[in-house]
Amino acid sequence: MYSVMIVDDDRIVSDDLSTLLNWEQYGFSIQTIKSNGLRALEALAEKKPDVIFTDIKMPAMDGLELLKSVRKSYPDIVVVMMSSYSEFSYAKEAITYGCFDYILKDELSKDTLAQLLDKIKNHLESIHSAANSALEQQLKELFLNPKADISALDLIDKYPSQTYYYVKCDIDTPYPLIYWKASHIQRHFEFSAHESRELKSVSNPDFRILHIIELSDYSFIMELEDLTGLYHPISQLTNMMRQLQAVYSDRFKKSFSTFYCSRKLSRAEAAALFSDTSINTLNRFFLGTGLFIDIQDPSLQIQKSNKKLDYDALDRLMNGNDASGIISLIDSWLAEIESLRDLNGLNDLIEGCLFLITKYEQKNNMIPILPETNAENCLTCAGIRIWLHQLFQMYFEKSRISKGISPEIQSAINYINEHLSDKDLKIQPVAYAVGLSYTWFSSMFKKETGQTFNNYLLNARIEYAKYLLDNKACKIYEVAEFSGFRDSQYFSKVFKKKVGMTPTDYYKKQIGQK
């Protein structure tokens, strides 16, 4: 929403102009009305409007003198001159001094004003987009590294004493450790440039979103300009953020939690504050989703526990196939972790559970469990509890199936693993190799593994491709060839569908974690 100042000594003209149409419908809001150029000039430092509509002939300071002063100190403000027919001779001089447009009051109508506002909006968007992009990139550098030399960032240091309201927004993603460990999770929770533009377009009478500083795929900081110049109780900031959360949920079917500071800060102060408290926002996994909370709230303080989790006990229960014992032990650990809001303990528990499941899958020669099962629900600690329950339930179900695998099907699995690079590998030669008819083998294979032969083969190839990307210096086309795919294009398509990212992105992610 662009702000507008109207300057005219005739109050009737000012009122008529401000009510001629719905300004907000066109992306503008009437910020203030002044009776002459001198009063307008005095208010510019505080108001900083985007657009000025000013009369030519006024007492104290006329429109031309105001235009000259604006051009000297505020070159980015759009100035539109207004006059009657008798003052039209001033038009040439006004254009010389850089007015954006010149309109005659007698010809002003709803349609002509609407056309002019569209023209102004296009102009402002074009000149602001490049500058904003550069500034937001510099702000990102500052917020990611608050100790950076702010004086070296010319755009940021333009108004070093200016203060703004800041809020940090974290999209309610699956718990980060799950996001990293369960590499198959599709990226449903990333924040995009399109979403940034949509949020900026939301109007609010109290604040304007100056910049959205994208810190990561799921975290961003909003820089808010106070439009009224008055002290805002926290309820007004709450109302604005609840409005944005509702818009974001409605348009993008996602939610974010908001962490705010209730006082105005300079950019350097904000960068230091949000950097120092960045770890606190992880506690949202204990507190819920769609939060609105002070970044310095005591409930966000990180707690540490010295208690070591007893993985040997979990290992013994796994070895004894005690499903109920494992669930009970996990629930007991999670209860203590939640009571302390112990992030380290939560990390240890999740890592330990995933490690042991993988260990026993390999020990029992089982088909790997896809760890992304219902991972989208892992937005809170309560959701993580359900997710872990489901993982172990799946493991024991697969374990029961694997114990019923016959020697013939086990031989078939070994045969498949030894011939993955064979692009022509089909069910018939595998059935023949283990001494079974095609029909009997197909039925037995699905019954004992829980998958059709083709699904099992495709999953095995994808798992082998991931192994190659993790551990071998192979080109993508080589990975496709070694995994038994006919061409790299088809391989990439299938890999992205199964894993949630392209082979190239998967490789880059794995390298980044080592």
Coordinates of C-alpha atoms in Angstrom, one line a residue:
M1 CA 0.0 0.0 0.0
Y2 CA 1.5 3.3 -1.1
S3 CA 0.9 6.4 1.1
V4 CA -0.4 9.7 -0.3
M5 CA -0.2 13.3 1.0
I6 CA -2.6 15.8 -0.4
V7 CA -1.6 19.5 -0.2
D8 CA -4.2 22.2 -1.0
D9 CA -5.3 25.3 0.8
D10 CA -8.9 24.6 -0.3
R11 CA -10.3 22.0 2.1
I12 CA -13.2 21.3 -0.1
V13 CA -10.9 20.3 -2.9
S14 CA -8.8 18.1 -0.6
D15 CA -11.9 16.3 0.7
D16 CA -13.4 15.9 -2.8
L17 CA -10.1 14.4 -4.0
S18 CA -9.7 12.0 -1.1
T19 CA -13.3 10.7 -1.5
L20 CA -13.5 10.6 -5.3
L21 CA -12.8 6.9 -5.3
N22 CA -11.7 4.0 -3.1
W23 CA -7.9 4.7 -3.0
E24 CA -7.1 1.4 -1.2
Q25 CA -8.7 -0.5 -4.1
Y26 CA -5.9 0.9 -6.3
G27 CA -3.1 0.2 -3.7
F28 CA -3.0 3.7 -2.1
S29 CA -4.0 5.2 1.3
I30 CA -4.4 8.9 2.1
Q31 CA -1.9 9.4 4.8
T32 CA -2.2 13.1 5.6
I33 CA -3.7 16.4 4.2
K34 CA -1.8 19.7 4.5
S35 CA -3.0 23.2 3.7
N36 CA 0.2 24.6 2.1
G37 CA 3.6 23.6 0.9
L38 CA 5.4 24.8 4.1
R39 CA 3.3 22.6 6.3
A40 CA 3.8 19.7 3.9
L41 CA 7.5 20.1 3.8
E42 CA 7.7 20.2 7.7
A43 CA 5.8 16.8 7.8
L44 CA 7.9 15.0 5.1
A45 CA 10.7 13.9 7.4
E46 CA 8.2 12.1 9.6
K47 CA 5.6 10.9 7.1
K48 CA 7.7 10.1 4.0
P49 CA 4.8 9.6 1.6
D50 CA 5.2 7.8 -1.7
V51 CA 3.1 10.3 -3.6
I52 CA 2.2 14.0 -3.2
F53 CA -0.8 15.6 -4.9
T54 CA -0.2 19.3 -4.6
D55 CA -2.0 22.5 -5.7
I56 CA 0.1 25.1 -7.6
K57 CA -1.1 28.3 -6.0
M58 CA -1.0 28.3 -2.1
P59 CA 0.0 30.7 0.6
A60 CA 3.3 30.4 2.6
M61 CA 4.8 28.0 0.0
D62 CA 3.3 27.2 -3.4
G63 CA 3.4 23.9 -5.2
L64 CA 6.4 24.7 -7.4
E65 CA 8.6 25.7 -4.4
L66 CA 7.4 22.5 -2.6
L67 CA 8.3 20.5 -5.7
K68 CA 11.8 21.9 -5.8
S69 CA 12.4 21.1 -2.2
V70 CA 11.0 17.6 -2.5
R71 CA 13.2 16.9 -5.5
K72 CA 16.3 18.1 -3.6
S73 CA 15.7 16.1 -0.4
Y74 CA 13.3 13.3 -1.4
P75 CA 14.0 12.4 -5.1
D76 CA 12.0 9.2 -5.0
I77 CA 8.6 10.8 -4.0
V78 CA 6.2 11.1 -6.9
V79 CA 4.7 14.6 -7.2
V80 CA 1.5 15.3 -9.1
M81 CA 0.7 19.0 -9.7
M82 CA -3.0 20.2 -9.7
S83 CA -4.2 23.5 -11.0
S84 CA -7.1 25.3 -12.7
Y85 CA -7.1 26.5 -16.3
S86 CA -5.8 30.0 -15.4
E87 CA -2.7 28.4 -13.9
F88 CA -1.9 26.0 -16.7
S89 CA 1.1 28.1 -17.7
Y90 CA 2.9 26.7 -14.7
A91 CA 2.8 23.2 -16.2
K92 CA 5.9 23.6 -18.3
E93 CA 7.9 24.8 -15.3
A94 CA 6.5 22.0 -13.1
I95 CA 7.6 19.4 -15.6
T96 CA 11.0 21.0 -15.8
Y97 CA 11.5 20.5 -12.0
G98 CA 10.4 16.9 -12.3
C99 CA 6.7 16.6 -11.5
F100 CA 5.3 13.2 -12.5
D101 CA 2.1 14.5 -14.0
Y102 CA 0.0 17.6 -14.2
I103 CA -3.8 17.6 -13.9
L104 CA -6.5 20.1 -14.2
K105 CA -8.9 20.1 -11.3
D106 CA -11.9 20.9 -13.6
E107 CA -11.2 17.8 -15.6
L108 CA -10.6 15.5 -12.7
S109 CA -13.0 12.5 -12.6
K110 CA -13.1 9.1 -11.0
D111 CA -11.9 7.5 -14.3
T112 CA -9.1 10.0 -14.9
L113 CA -7.9 9.6 -11.3
A114 CA -8.1 5.8 -11.5
Q115 CA -6.0 5.9 -14.7
L116 CA -3.4 8.2 -13.1
L117 CA -3.2 6.0 -10.0
D118 CA -2.5 2.9 -12.1
K119 CA 0.2 4.8 -13.9
I120 CA 1.8 5.9 -10.6
K121 CA 1.6 2.5 -9.2
N122 CA 3.3 0.9 -12.2
H123 CA 6.0 3.6 -12.0
L124 CA 6.6 3.0 -8.2
E125 CA 6.7 -0.7 -8.6
S126 CA 9.2 -0.5 -11.4
I127 CA 11.6 1.8 -9.6
H128 CA 11.2 0.1 -6.2
S129 CA 11.5 -3.6 -7.3
A130 CA 15.2 -3.4 -8.2
A131 CA 16.2 -1.2 -5.2
N132 CA 14.1 -3.4 -2.8
S133 CA 15.7 -6.6 -4.2
A134 CA 19.2 -5.2 -3.6
L135 CA 18.3 -3.8 -0.2
E136 CA 16.6 -7.0 0.9
Q137 CA 19.7 -9.0 -0.1
Q138 CA 21.9 -6.7 2.0
L139 CA 19.4 -7.0 4.9
K140 CA 19.6 -10.7 4.6
E141 CA 23.4 -10.5 4.9
L142 CA 23.1 -8.3 8.0
F143 CA 20.5 -10.5 9.7
L144 CA 22.5 -13.6 9.0
N145 CA 25.7 -11.9 10.2
P146 CA 24.9 -9.1 12.6
K147 CA 28.6 -8.4 13.2
A148 CA 29.0 -7.4 9.5
D149 CA 30.2 -3.8 8.8
I150 CA 26.9 -2.0 8.3
S151 CA 28.6 1.1 7.1
A152 CA 29.8 -0.8 4.1
L153 CA 26.2 -1.5 3.1
D154 CA 25.3 1.8 1.5
L155 CA 21.6 1.2 1.1
I156 CA 21.1 -0.1 4.6
D157 CA 23.1 2.9 6.1
K158 CA 21.0 5.4 4.3
Y159 CA 18.8 6.1 7.3
P160 CA 20.9 4.6 10.2
S161 CA 18.7 6.2 12.9
Q162 CA 15.4 5.0 11.4
T163 CA 13.5 2.5 13.6
Y164 CA 10.9 -0.1 12.6
Y165 CA 8.9 -2.9 14.1
Y166 CA 10.2 -6.4 13.3
V167 CA 8.6 -9.9 13.4
K168 CA 10.3 -13.2 12.6
C169 CA 8.1 -15.7 10.9
D170 CA 8.9 -19.4 10.8
I171 CA 6.8 -21.6 8.5
D172 CA 5.4 -24.5 10.6
T173 CA 7.6 -27.1 9.0
P174 CA 8.3 -30.6 10.2
Y175 CA 10.8 -30.7 13.0
P176 CA 14.2 -29.8 11.4
L177 CA 15.9 -33.1 12.4
I178 CA 13.2 -35.1 10.8
Y179 CA 13.4 -32.8 7.8
W180 CA 17.1 -33.5 7.4
K181 CA 17.1 -37.2 8.4
A182 CA 14.0 -38.2 6.4
S183 CA 15.4 -37.2 3.1
H184 CA 12.4 -38.4 1.1
I185 CA 10.1 -35.7 2.5
Q186 CA 8.7 -33.5 -0.3
R187 CA 9.3 -29.8 0.2
H188 CA 5.8 -28.7 0.9
F189 CA 6.8 -26.0 3.4
E190 CA 9.2 -23.7 1.6
F191 CA 8.6 -20.0 1.5
S192 CA 8.6 -18.6 -2.1
A193 CA 9.1 -15.2 -3.7
H194 CA 5.5 -15.4 -5.0
E195 CA 4.2 -15.8 -1.4
S196 CA 6.4 -12.8 -0.4
R197 CA 4.7 -10.6 -3.0
E198 CA 1.3 -11.8 -1.9
L199 CA 2.0 -10.9 1.8
K200 CA 3.3 -7.5 0.8
S201 CA 0.1 -6.7 -1.0
V202 CA -2.1 -7.2 2.1
S203 CA -3.2 -3.8 3.4
N204 CA -3.4 -2.7 7.0
P205 CA -4.2 0.7 8.4
D206 CA -1.5 0.6 11.1
F207 CA 1.5 -0.9 9.4
R208 CA 3.1 -1.2 6.0
I209 CA 5.4 -4.1 5.1
L210 CA 8.6 -2.5 3.9
H211 CA 10.7 -5.6 3.4
I212 CA 10.5 -9.3 3.7
I213 CA 13.9 -10.7 4.5
E214 CA 14.1 -14.3 3.6
L215 CA 16.6 -16.0 6.0
S216 CA 16.0 -19.6 4.8
D217 CA 13.5 -21.7 2.9
Y218 CA 11.2 -21.6 5.9
S219 CA 12.1 -18.5 7.9
F220 CA 11.7 -14.8 7.1
I221 CA 11.7 -11.5 8.9
M222 CA 9.2 -8.7 8.2
E223 CA 10.3 -5.1 8.5
L224 CA 7.2 -3.0 9.3
E225 CA 6.7 0.7 9.0
D226 CA 4.4 2.4 11.5
L227 CA 1.9 4.4 9.4
T228 CA 0.3 6.4 12.2
G229 CA 3.4 7.6 14.1
L230 CA 1.6 6.6 17.4
Y231 CA 2.6 4.1 20.0
H232 CA 1.0 0.8 19.2
P233 CA -0.2 -1.5 21.9
I234 CA 0.7 -5.1 21.2
S235 CA -3.0 -5.8 20.3
Q236 CA -2.6 -3.8 17.0
L237 CA 0.5 -5.7 16.0
T238 CA -1.3 -8.9 16.9
N239 CA -4.3 -8.0 14.7
M240 CA -2.0 -7.4 11.7
M241 CA -0.1 -10.6 12.1
R242 CA -3.3 -12.6 12.6
Q243 CA -4.6 -11.1 9.4
L244 CA -1.4 -12.1 7.6
Q245 CA -1.5 -15.6 9.1
A246 CA -5.1 -16.0 7.9
V247 CA -4.3 -14.8 4.4
Y248 CA -1.3 -17.1 4.2
S249 CA -3.3 -20.1 5.3
D250 CA -6.2 -19.3 3.0
R251 CA -4.0 -18.7 -0.1
F252 CA -1.2 -21.2 0.4
K253 CA -2.7 -23.8 2.8
K254 CA 0.3 -23.3 5.1
S255 CA 0.8 -21.7 8.5
F256 CA 3.6 -19.8 10.1
S257 CA 4.5 -18.9 13.7
T258 CA 5.4 -15.3 14.6
F259 CA 8.0 -14.0 17.0
Y260 CA 7.9 -10.3 17.6
C261 CA 9.6 -7.5 19.4
S262 CA 7.1 -5.0 20.9
R263 CA 9.3 -2.0 20.5
K264 CA 10.9 -0.3 17.5
L265 CA 14.4 -1.2 16.6
S266 CA 17.1 0.0 14.2
R267 CA 18.2 -2.5 11.6
A268 CA 21.4 -3.2 13.4
E269 CA 19.6 -3.7 16.8
A270 CA 17.0 -6.0 15.1
A271 CA 19.7 -8.1 13.5
A272 CA 21.5 -8.6 16.8
L273 CA 18.3 -9.4 18.7
F274 CA 17.0 -12.0 16.3
S275 CA 20.4 -13.6 15.8
D276 CA 20.9 -13.9 19.6
T277 CA 17.4 -15.5 20.1
S278 CA 17.3 -17.6 16.9
I279 CA 17.6 -20.9 18.8
N280 CA 14.5 -19.9 20.9
T281 CA 12.2 -20.2 17.9
L282 CA 12.8 -24.0 17.8
N283 CA 10.8 -24.3 20.9
R284 CA 7.7 -23.8 18.9
F285 CA 7.7 -27.6 18.4
F286 CA 6.8 -27.8 22.1
L287 CA 4.3 -24.9 22.1
G288 CA 2.2 -25.5 19.0
T289 CA 1.7 -24.0 15.5
G290 CA 0.5 -20.6 14.4
L291 CA 2.0 -18.9 17.4
F292 CA 2.2 -15.2 18.1
I293 CA 4.7 -14.7 20.9
D294 CA 7.4 -12.3 22.1
I295 CA 10.9 -13.5 21.0
Q296 CA 12.1 -12.9 24.5
D297 CA 9.3 -14.7 26.2
P298 CA 10.6 -17.0 29.1
S299 CA 8.7 -20.0 27.7
L300 CA 11.0 -19.9 24.6
Q301 CA 14.1 -20.2 26.6
I302 CA 16.1 -23.3 25.8
Q303 CA 16.3 -25.9 28.6
K304 CA 19.0 -28.5 28.9
S305 CA 18.8 -31.9 30.6
N306 CA 21.8 -33.8 31.9
K307 CA 20.0 -37.1 31.8
K308 CA 21.3 -39.5 29.2
L309 CA 18.7 -41.5 27.3
D310 CA 19.1 -45.3 27.8
Y311 CA 19.5 -46.5 24.2
D312 CA 20.7 -49.9 25.5
A313 CA 17.2 -50.4 26.9
L314 CA 15.6 -49.5 23.5
D315 CA 18.1 -51.8 21.8
R316 CA 17.1 -54.7 24.0
L317 CA 13.4 -54.1 23.4
M318 CA 14.0 -54.0 19.6
N319 CA 16.0 -57.2 19.8
G320 CA 13.2 -58.8 21.7
N321 CA 10.5 -57.5 19.4
D322 CA 8.7 -55.9 22.3
A323 CA 6.6 -53.3 20.5
S324 CA 4.5 -52.2 23.5
G325 CA 7.7 -51.8 25.6
I326 CA 9.3 -49.6 23.0
I327 CA 6.2 -47.4 22.7
S328 CA 6.0 -47.1 26.5
L329 CA 9.7 -46.2 26.7
I330 CA 9.5 -43.6 24.0
D331 CA 6.4 -42.0 25.6
S332 CA 8.3 -41.8 28.9
W333 CA 11.3 -40.1 27.4
L334 CA 9.1 -37.7 25.4
A335 CA 7.2 -36.7 28.5
E336 CA 10.4 -35.6 30.3
I337 CA 11.7 -33.9 27.1
E338 CA 8.5 -31.9 26.8
S339 CA 8.4 -30.9 30.4
L340 CA 11.9 -29.5 30.1
R341 CA 11.6 -28.3 26.5
D342 CA 14.9 -30.1 25.9
L343 CA 15.8 -29.7 22.2
N344 CA 19.0 -31.7 22.6
G345 CA 17.0 -34.5 24.2
L346 CA 14.5 -34.4 21.3
N347 CA 17.3 -34.6 18.8
D348 CA 18.9 -37.5 20.6
L349 CA 15.7 -39.4 20.8
I350 CA 14.8 -39.0 17.1
E351 CA 18.3 -39.8 15.9
G352 CA 18.4 -42.9 18.2
C353 CA 15.1 -44.2 17.0
L354 CA 16.0 -43.7 13.3
F355 CA 19.4 -45.3 13.8
L356 CA 18.0 -48.4 15.6
I357 CA 15.3 -48.9 13.0
T358 CA 17.9 -48.8 10.2
K359 CA 20.2 -51.1 12.2
Y360 CA 17.5 -53.8 12.6
E361 CA 16.2 -53.4 9.0
Q362 CA 19.7 -54.2 7.8
K363 CA 20.2 -57.0 10.4
N364 CA 17.0 -58.7 9.3
N365 CA 17.5 -58.0 5.6
M366 CA 14.2 -56.0 5.5
I367 CA 12.9 -53.6 2.9
P368 CA 13.7 -50.1 4.3
I369 CA 10.8 -48.2 5.9
L370 CA 10.3 -44.8 4.2
P371 CA 10.9 -42.4 7.2
E372 CA 8.7 -39.7 5.7
T373 CA 5.5 -41.5 6.7
N374 CA 3.1 -38.7 7.9
A375 CA 6.1 -36.4 8.5
E376 CA 4.0 -33.5 7.5
N377 CA 2.2 -34.0 10.9
C378 CA 5.5 -33.4 12.8
L379 CA 4.9 -29.8 13.4
T380 CA 4.8 -30.2 17.2
C381 CA 6.3 -32.5 19.8
A382 CA 2.9 -34.2 20.0
G383 CA 3.0 -34.8 16.3
I384 CA 6.5 -36.2 16.6
R385 CA 5.3 -38.7 19.2
I386 CA 2.6 -40.0 16.7
W387 CA 5.2 -40.1 13.9
L388 CA 7.6 -42.2 16.0
H389 CA 4.8 -44.6 17.0
Q390 CA 3.9 -45.1 13.4
L391 CA 7.5 -45.7 12.4
F392 CA 7.9 -48.5 15.0
Q393 CA 4.5 -50.0 14.1
M394 CA 5.5 -50.1 10.5
Y395 CA 8.8 -51.7 11.5
F396 CA 7.2 -54.5 13.5
E397 CA 4.6 -55.1 10.8
K398 CA 7.4 -55.4 8.2
S399 CA 9.4 -57.6 10.7
R400 CA 6.5 -60.0 11.0
I401 CA 6.3 -60.2 7.2
S402 CA 10.0 -60.6 6.7
K403 CA 10.1 -63.6 9.1
G404 CA 7.7 -65.4 6.8
I405 CA 9.8 -64.9 3.7
S406 CA 10.5 -68.3 2.1
P407 CA 14.0 -69.3 0.8
E408 CA 12.8 -68.9 -2.8
I409 CA 11.7 -65.3 -2.3
Q410 CA 14.9 -64.5 -0.3
S411 CA 16.9 -65.9 -3.2
A412 CA 14.8 -63.7 -5.6
I413 CA 15.6 -60.6 -3.5
N414 CA 19.3 -61.5 -3.6
Y415 CA 19.1 -62.0 -7.3
I416 CA 17.5 -58.6 -7.8
N417 CA 20.2 -56.9 -5.7
E418 CA 22.9 -58.6 -7.8
H419 CA 21.3 -57.6 -11.1
L420 CA 20.0 -54.1 -10.5
S421 CA 22.1 -52.6 -13.3
D422 CA 20.4 -54.9 -15.8
K423 CA 17.9 -52.6 -17.7
D424 CA 16.0 -55.6 -19.0
L425 CA 15.5 -57.3 -15.6
K426 CA 11.9 -58.6 -15.4
I427 CA 9.9 -60.9 -13.3
Q428 CA 10.0 -64.0 -15.6
P429 CA 13.8 -64.6 -15.5
V430 CA 13.9 -64.0 -11.7
A431 CA 11.0 -66.6 -11.2
Y432 CA 12.9 -69.0 -13.5
A433 CA 16.2 -68.4 -11.6
V434 CA 14.5 -69.5 -8.3
G435 CA 12.7 -72.4 -9.8
L436 CA 9.1 -71.1 -9.6
S437 CA 6.4 -70.5 -12.3
Y438 CA 5.7 -66.9 -13.2
T439 CA 2.2 -66.9 -11.7
W440 CA 3.1 -68.7 -8.4
F441 CA 6.2 -66.5 -8.0
S442 CA 4.2 -63.3 -8.5
S443 CA 1.7 -64.3 -5.9
M444 CA 4.3 -65.4 -3.4
F445 CA 6.4 -62.3 -3.9
K446 CA 3.6 -59.9 -3.2
K447 CA 2.3 -61.9 -0.2
E448 CA 5.7 -62.2 1.5
T449 CA 7.1 -58.7 0.7
G450 CA 4.0 -56.6 0.7
Q451 CA 4.9 -55.2 -2.7
T452 CA 4.5 -56.2 -6.3
F453 CA 7.7 -57.3 -8.1
N454 CA 7.8 -54.1 -10.2
N455 CA 7.3 -51.8 -7.2
Y456 CA 10.0 -53.7 -5.2
L457 CA 12.4 -53.5 -8.2
L458 CA 11.8 -49.7 -8.6
N459 CA 12.3 -49.0 -4.9
A460 CA 15.4 -51.1 -4.8
R461 CA 16.8 -49.2 -7.8
I462 CA 16.0 -45.8 -6.1
E463 CA 17.7 -46.9 -2.9
Y464 CA 20.8 -48.1 -4.8
A465 CA 20.9 -44.7 -6.7
K466 CA 20.8 -42.9 -3.3
Y467 CA 23.7 -45.1 -2.1
L468 CA 25.7 -44.1 -5.2
L469 CA 24.9 -40.4 -4.7
D470 CA 25.8 -40.7 -1.1
N471 CA 29.1 -42.6 -1.4
K472 CA 30.4 -42.6 -5.0
A473 CA 31.7 -39.9 -7.2
C474 CA 29.4 -40.6 -10.1
K475 CA 27.8 -38.4 -12.7
I476 CA 24.0 -38.4 -12.8
Y477 CA 23.9 -40.4 -16.1
E478 CA 26.2 -43.0 -14.5
V479 CA 24.0 -43.3 -11.5
A480 CA 21.0 -43.9 -13.8
E481 CA 22.9 -46.5 -15.7
F482 CA 24.3 -48.4 -12.7
S483 CA 20.8 -48.4 -11.1
G484 CA 19.3 -50.0 -14.2
F485 CA 17.4 -47.0 -15.7
R486 CA 17.3 -46.7 -19.5
D487 CA 18.1 -43.0 -19.6
S488 CA 19.0 -40.2 -17.1
Q489 CA 15.9 -38.1 -17.9
Y490 CA 13.5 -40.9 -16.9
F491 CA 15.7 -41.6 -13.9
S492 CA 15.5 -38.0 -12.7
K493 CA 11.7 -37.9 -13.1
V494 CA 11.2 -41.2 -11.1
F495 CA 13.8 -40.1 -8.5
K496 CA 12.1 -36.8 -7.9
K497 CA 8.7 -38.5 -7.6
K498 CA 10.0 -41.0 -5.0
V499 CA 12.5 -38.9 -3.1
G500 CA 10.9 -35.4 -3.4
M501 CA 13.9 -33.8 -5.1
T502 CA 16.0 -34.2 -8.2
P503 CA 19.2 -36.4 -8.0
T504 CA 21.3 -33.2 -8.3
D505 CA 19.5 -31.5 -5.4
Y506 CA 19.8 -34.7 -3.3
Y507 CA 23.5 -34.9 -4.0
K508 CA 24.0 -31.3 -3.1
K509 CA 22.1 -31.8 0.1
Q510 CA 24.1 -34.8 1.2
I511 CA 27.4 -33.0 0.4
G512 CA 26.2 -30.1 2.5
Q513 CA 25.6 -32.3 5.5
K514 CA 29.0 -34.0 5.5

